[in-house]
Amino acid sequence: MDFIKCTEESNNKIIKAEENGKKFIIKNESRYTIRKIKVDGCLIDDVKTKKCDYLFEIEDEDLQVFYVELKGCRVDDAIFQIEATIELLSLRHKNNKKSCYIVASSSPKVGPKRQILMKKFNKKYKCELKFSSRQEVVTL
């Protein structure tokens, strides 16, 4: 995995990733150094391997990592894509605080099946899954 080739490092006030009308935006008011890593199609280029779209490594007091999937409509697939990426990068982010974001085309419903998936995910990775429609904004 070539992290250097797939990474943009910045301390800009606004850092974003967007695809097909879906946006993930970080308002970096504290001006932390943030590494935006293009996972799908760069860091992990194998089409058979499940992976999320982007990864953000934030150099703050918690050394946070954001896993981001910008998804059309198959939200359950997005959960598995983020999970696979966490597994693949488990050594790199072993001691980091993790947050996971799924930005979908429409507002994802959280039915019983998805609630079970989310509980298992949260318990296994100690990481909350956050869903949003079209855009997610995180302020640091």
PDB file of C-alpha atoms in Angstrom, residues 7-110:
ATOM      1  CA  THR A   7      -2.297  11.078   0.623  1.00  0.00           C
ATOM      2  CA  GLU A   8      -2.925  14.815   0.647  1.00  0.00           C
ATOM      3  CA  GLU A   9      -1.719  16.500   3.842  1.00  0.00           C
ATOM      4  CA  SER A  10      -3.173  19.839   4.888  1.00  0.00           C
ATOM      5  CA  ASN A  11      -4.024  22.089   7.811  1.00  0.00           C
ATOM      6  CA  ASN A  12      -6.565  24.101   5.797  1.00  0.00           C
ATOM      7  CA  LYS A  13      -9.744  25.300   7.510  1.00  0.00           C
ATOM      8  CA  ILE A  14     -11.921  23.220   5.164  1.00  0.00           C
ATOM      9  CA  ILE A  15     -11.012  19.730   3.995  1.00  0.00           C
ATOM     10  CA  LYS A  16     -13.488  17.705   1.982  1.00  0.00           C
ATOM     11  CA  ALA A  17     -14.113  14.595  -0.027  1.00  0.00           C
ATOM     12  CA  GLU A  18     -16.938  14.376  -2.510  1.00  0.00           C
ATOM     13  CA  GLU A  19     -18.305  11.952  -5.077  1.00  0.00           C
ATOM     14  CA  ASN A  20     -21.526  11.920  -7.083  1.00  0.00           C
ATOM     15  CA  GLY A  21     -23.246  14.638  -5.052  1.00  0.00           C
ATOM     16  CA  LYS A  22     -22.244  13.270  -1.636  1.00  0.00           C
ATOM     17  CA  LYS A  23     -19.859  15.294   0.535  1.00  0.00           C
ATOM     18  CA  PHE A  24     -17.844  14.776   3.695  1.00  0.00           C
ATOM     19  CA  ILE A  25     -16.506  18.060   5.075  1.00  0.00           C
ATOM     20  CA  ILE A  26     -14.123  18.704   7.960  1.00  0.00           C
ATOM     21  CA  LYS A  27     -14.170  22.222   9.414  1.00  0.00           C
ATOM     22  CA  ASN A  28     -10.644  22.293  10.757  1.00  0.00           C
ATOM     23  CA  GLU A  29     -10.992  25.347  13.012  1.00  0.00           C
ATOM     24  CA  SER A  30      -8.072  24.210  15.178  1.00  0.00           C
ATOM     25  CA  ARG A  31      -5.866  23.902  12.079  1.00  0.00           C
ATOM     26  CA  TYR A  32      -4.736  20.362  12.865  1.00  0.00           C
ATOM     27  CA  THR A  33      -2.597  18.550  10.323  1.00  0.00           C
ATOM     28  CA  ILE A  34      -4.940  16.188   8.502  1.00  0.00           C
ATOM     29  CA  ARG A  35      -4.020  13.475   6.039  1.00  0.00           C
ATOM     30  CA  LYS A  36      -6.763  12.764   3.481  1.00  0.00           C
ATOM     31  CA  ILE A  37      -6.128   9.319   2.020  1.00  0.00           C
ATOM     32  CA  LYS A  38      -7.926   8.080  -1.100  1.00  0.00           C
ATOM     33  CA  VAL A  39      -8.509   4.421  -0.259  1.00  0.00           C
ATOM     34  CA  ASP A  40     -10.744   3.102  -3.055  1.00  0.00           C
ATOM     35  CA  GLY A  41      -8.864   3.198  -6.343  1.00  0.00           C
ATOM     36  CA  CYS A  42      -5.509   4.280  -4.894  1.00  0.00           C
ATOM     37  CA  LEU A  43      -4.370   2.861  -1.540  1.00  0.00           C
ATOM     38  CA  ILE A  44      -6.350  -0.329  -2.237  1.00  0.00           C
ATOM     39  CA  ASP A  45      -6.683  -0.716  -5.996  1.00  0.00           C
ATOM     40  CA  ASP A  46      -7.940  -4.314  -6.073  1.00  0.00           C
ATOM     41  CA  VAL A  47     -11.573  -4.283  -7.268  1.00  0.00           C
ATOM     42  CA  LYS A  48     -12.344  -7.522  -5.383  1.00  0.00           C
ATOM     43  CA  THR A  49     -11.303  -6.133  -1.993  1.00  0.00           C
ATOM     44  CA  LYS A  50     -13.973  -4.323   0.019  1.00  0.00           C
ATOM     45  CA  LYS A  51     -12.825  -0.897   1.178  1.00  0.00           C
ATOM     46  CA  CYS A  52     -14.186   2.520   2.057  1.00  0.00           C
ATOM     47  CA  ASP A  53     -13.683   5.586  -0.131  1.00  0.00           C
ATOM     48  CA  TYR A  54     -11.577   7.819   2.123  1.00  0.00           C
ATOM     49  CA  LEU A  55      -9.633   7.844   5.329  1.00  0.00           C
ATOM     50  CA  PHE A  56      -8.705  10.942   7.319  1.00  0.00           C
ATOM     51  CA  GLU A  57      -5.900  10.853   9.897  1.00  0.00           C
ATOM     52  CA  ILE A  58      -6.120  13.824  12.252  1.00  0.00           C
ATOM     53  CA  GLU A  59      -3.067  14.803  14.299  1.00  0.00           C
ATOM     54  CA  ASP A  60      -4.890  16.128  17.344  1.00  0.00           C
ATOM     55  CA  GLU A  61      -4.597  15.144  20.999  1.00  0.00           C
ATOM     56  CA  ASP A  62      -6.590  11.936  20.337  1.00  0.00           C
ATOM     57  CA  LEU A  63      -4.881  10.978  17.048  1.00  0.00           C
ATOM     58  CA  GLN A  64      -8.264  10.425  15.437  1.00  0.00           C
ATOM     59  CA  VAL A  65      -9.054   8.450  12.304  1.00  0.00           C
ATOM     60  CA  PHE A  66     -12.203   8.957  10.226  1.00  0.00           C
ATOM     61  CA  TYR A  67     -13.296   6.186   7.861  1.00  0.00           C
ATOM     62  CA  VAL A  68     -15.648   7.580   5.207  1.00  0.00           C
ATOM     63  CA  GLU A  69     -17.866   5.878   2.650  1.00  0.00           C
ATOM     64  CA  LEU A  70     -19.780   8.007   0.151  1.00  0.00           C
ATOM     65  CA  LYS A  71     -22.551   5.647  -0.918  1.00  0.00           C
ATOM     66  CA  GLY A  72     -25.418   5.613  -3.371  1.00  0.00           C
ATOM     67  CA  CYS A  73     -28.132   3.461  -1.850  1.00  0.00           C
ATOM     68  CA  ARG A  74     -26.711   0.169  -0.546  1.00  0.00           C
ATOM     69  CA  VAL A  75     -25.926   1.350   2.968  1.00  0.00           C
ATOM     70  CA  ASP A  76     -25.435  -2.131   4.448  1.00  0.00           C
ATOM     71  CA  ASP A  77     -22.627  -2.703   1.922  1.00  0.00           C
ATOM     72  CA  ALA A  78     -21.024   0.507   3.193  1.00  0.00           C
ATOM     73  CA  ILE A  79     -20.852  -0.942   6.719  1.00  0.00           C
ATOM     74  CA  PHE A  80     -18.954  -3.980   5.406  1.00  0.00           C
ATOM     75  CA  GLN A  81     -16.649  -1.761   3.322  1.00  0.00           C
ATOM     76  CA  ILE A  82     -15.678   0.312   6.362  1.00  0.00           C
ATOM     77  CA  GLU A  83     -15.265  -2.834   8.453  1.00  0.00           C
ATOM     78  CA  ALA A  84     -12.929  -4.364   5.843  1.00  0.00           C
ATOM     79  CA  THR A  85     -10.834  -1.184   5.746  1.00  0.00           C
ATOM     80  CA  ILE A  86     -10.506  -1.104   9.544  1.00  0.00           C
ATOM     81  CA  GLU A  87      -9.327  -4.737   9.443  1.00  0.00           C
ATOM     82  CA  LEU A  88      -6.810  -4.067   6.642  1.00  0.00           C
ATOM     83  CA  LEU A  89      -5.331  -1.075   8.491  1.00  0.00           C
ATOM     84  CA  SER A  90      -5.678  -2.434  12.029  1.00  0.00           C
ATOM     85  CA  LEU A  91      -1.964  -2.256  12.853  1.00  0.00           C
ATOM     86  CA  ARG A  92      -1.595   1.313  11.570  1.00  0.00           C
ATOM     87  CA  HIS A  93      -4.579   2.576  13.595  1.00  0.00           C
ATOM     88  CA  LYS A  94      -4.417   0.222  16.559  1.00  0.00           C
ATOM     89  CA  ASN A  95      -4.303   2.959  19.210  1.00  0.00           C
ATOM     90  CA  ASN A  96      -6.256   5.663  17.390  1.00  0.00           C
ATOM     91  CA  LYS A  97      -9.713   6.948  18.233  1.00  0.00           C
ATOM     92  CA  LYS A  98     -11.941   5.923  15.321  1.00  0.00           C
ATOM     93  CA  SER A  99     -15.099   7.445  13.845  1.00  0.00           C
ATOM     94  CA  CYS A 100     -16.952   6.027  10.859  1.00  0.00           C
ATOM     95  CA  TYR A 101     -19.195   7.967   8.502  1.00  0.00           C
ATOM     96  CA  ILE A 102     -21.540   6.806   5.775  1.00  0.00           C
ATOM     97  CA  VAL A 103     -22.905   9.563   3.561  1.00  0.00           C
ATOM     98  CA  ALA A 104     -25.710   8.162   1.398  1.00  0.00           C
ATOM     99  CA  SER A 105     -27.831   9.549  -1.426  1.00  0.00           C
ATOM    100  CA  SER A 106     -30.953   9.456   0.699  1.00  0.00           C
ATOM    101  CA  SER A 107     -31.677   9.295   4.393  1.00  0.00           C
ATOM    102  CA  PRO A 108     -30.890   5.708   5.429  1.00  0.00           C
ATOM    103  CA  LYS A 109     -33.523   4.002   7.554  1.00  0.00           C
ATOM    104  CA  VAL A 110     -32.275   2.222  10.641  1.00  0.00           C
TER     105      VAL A 110
END
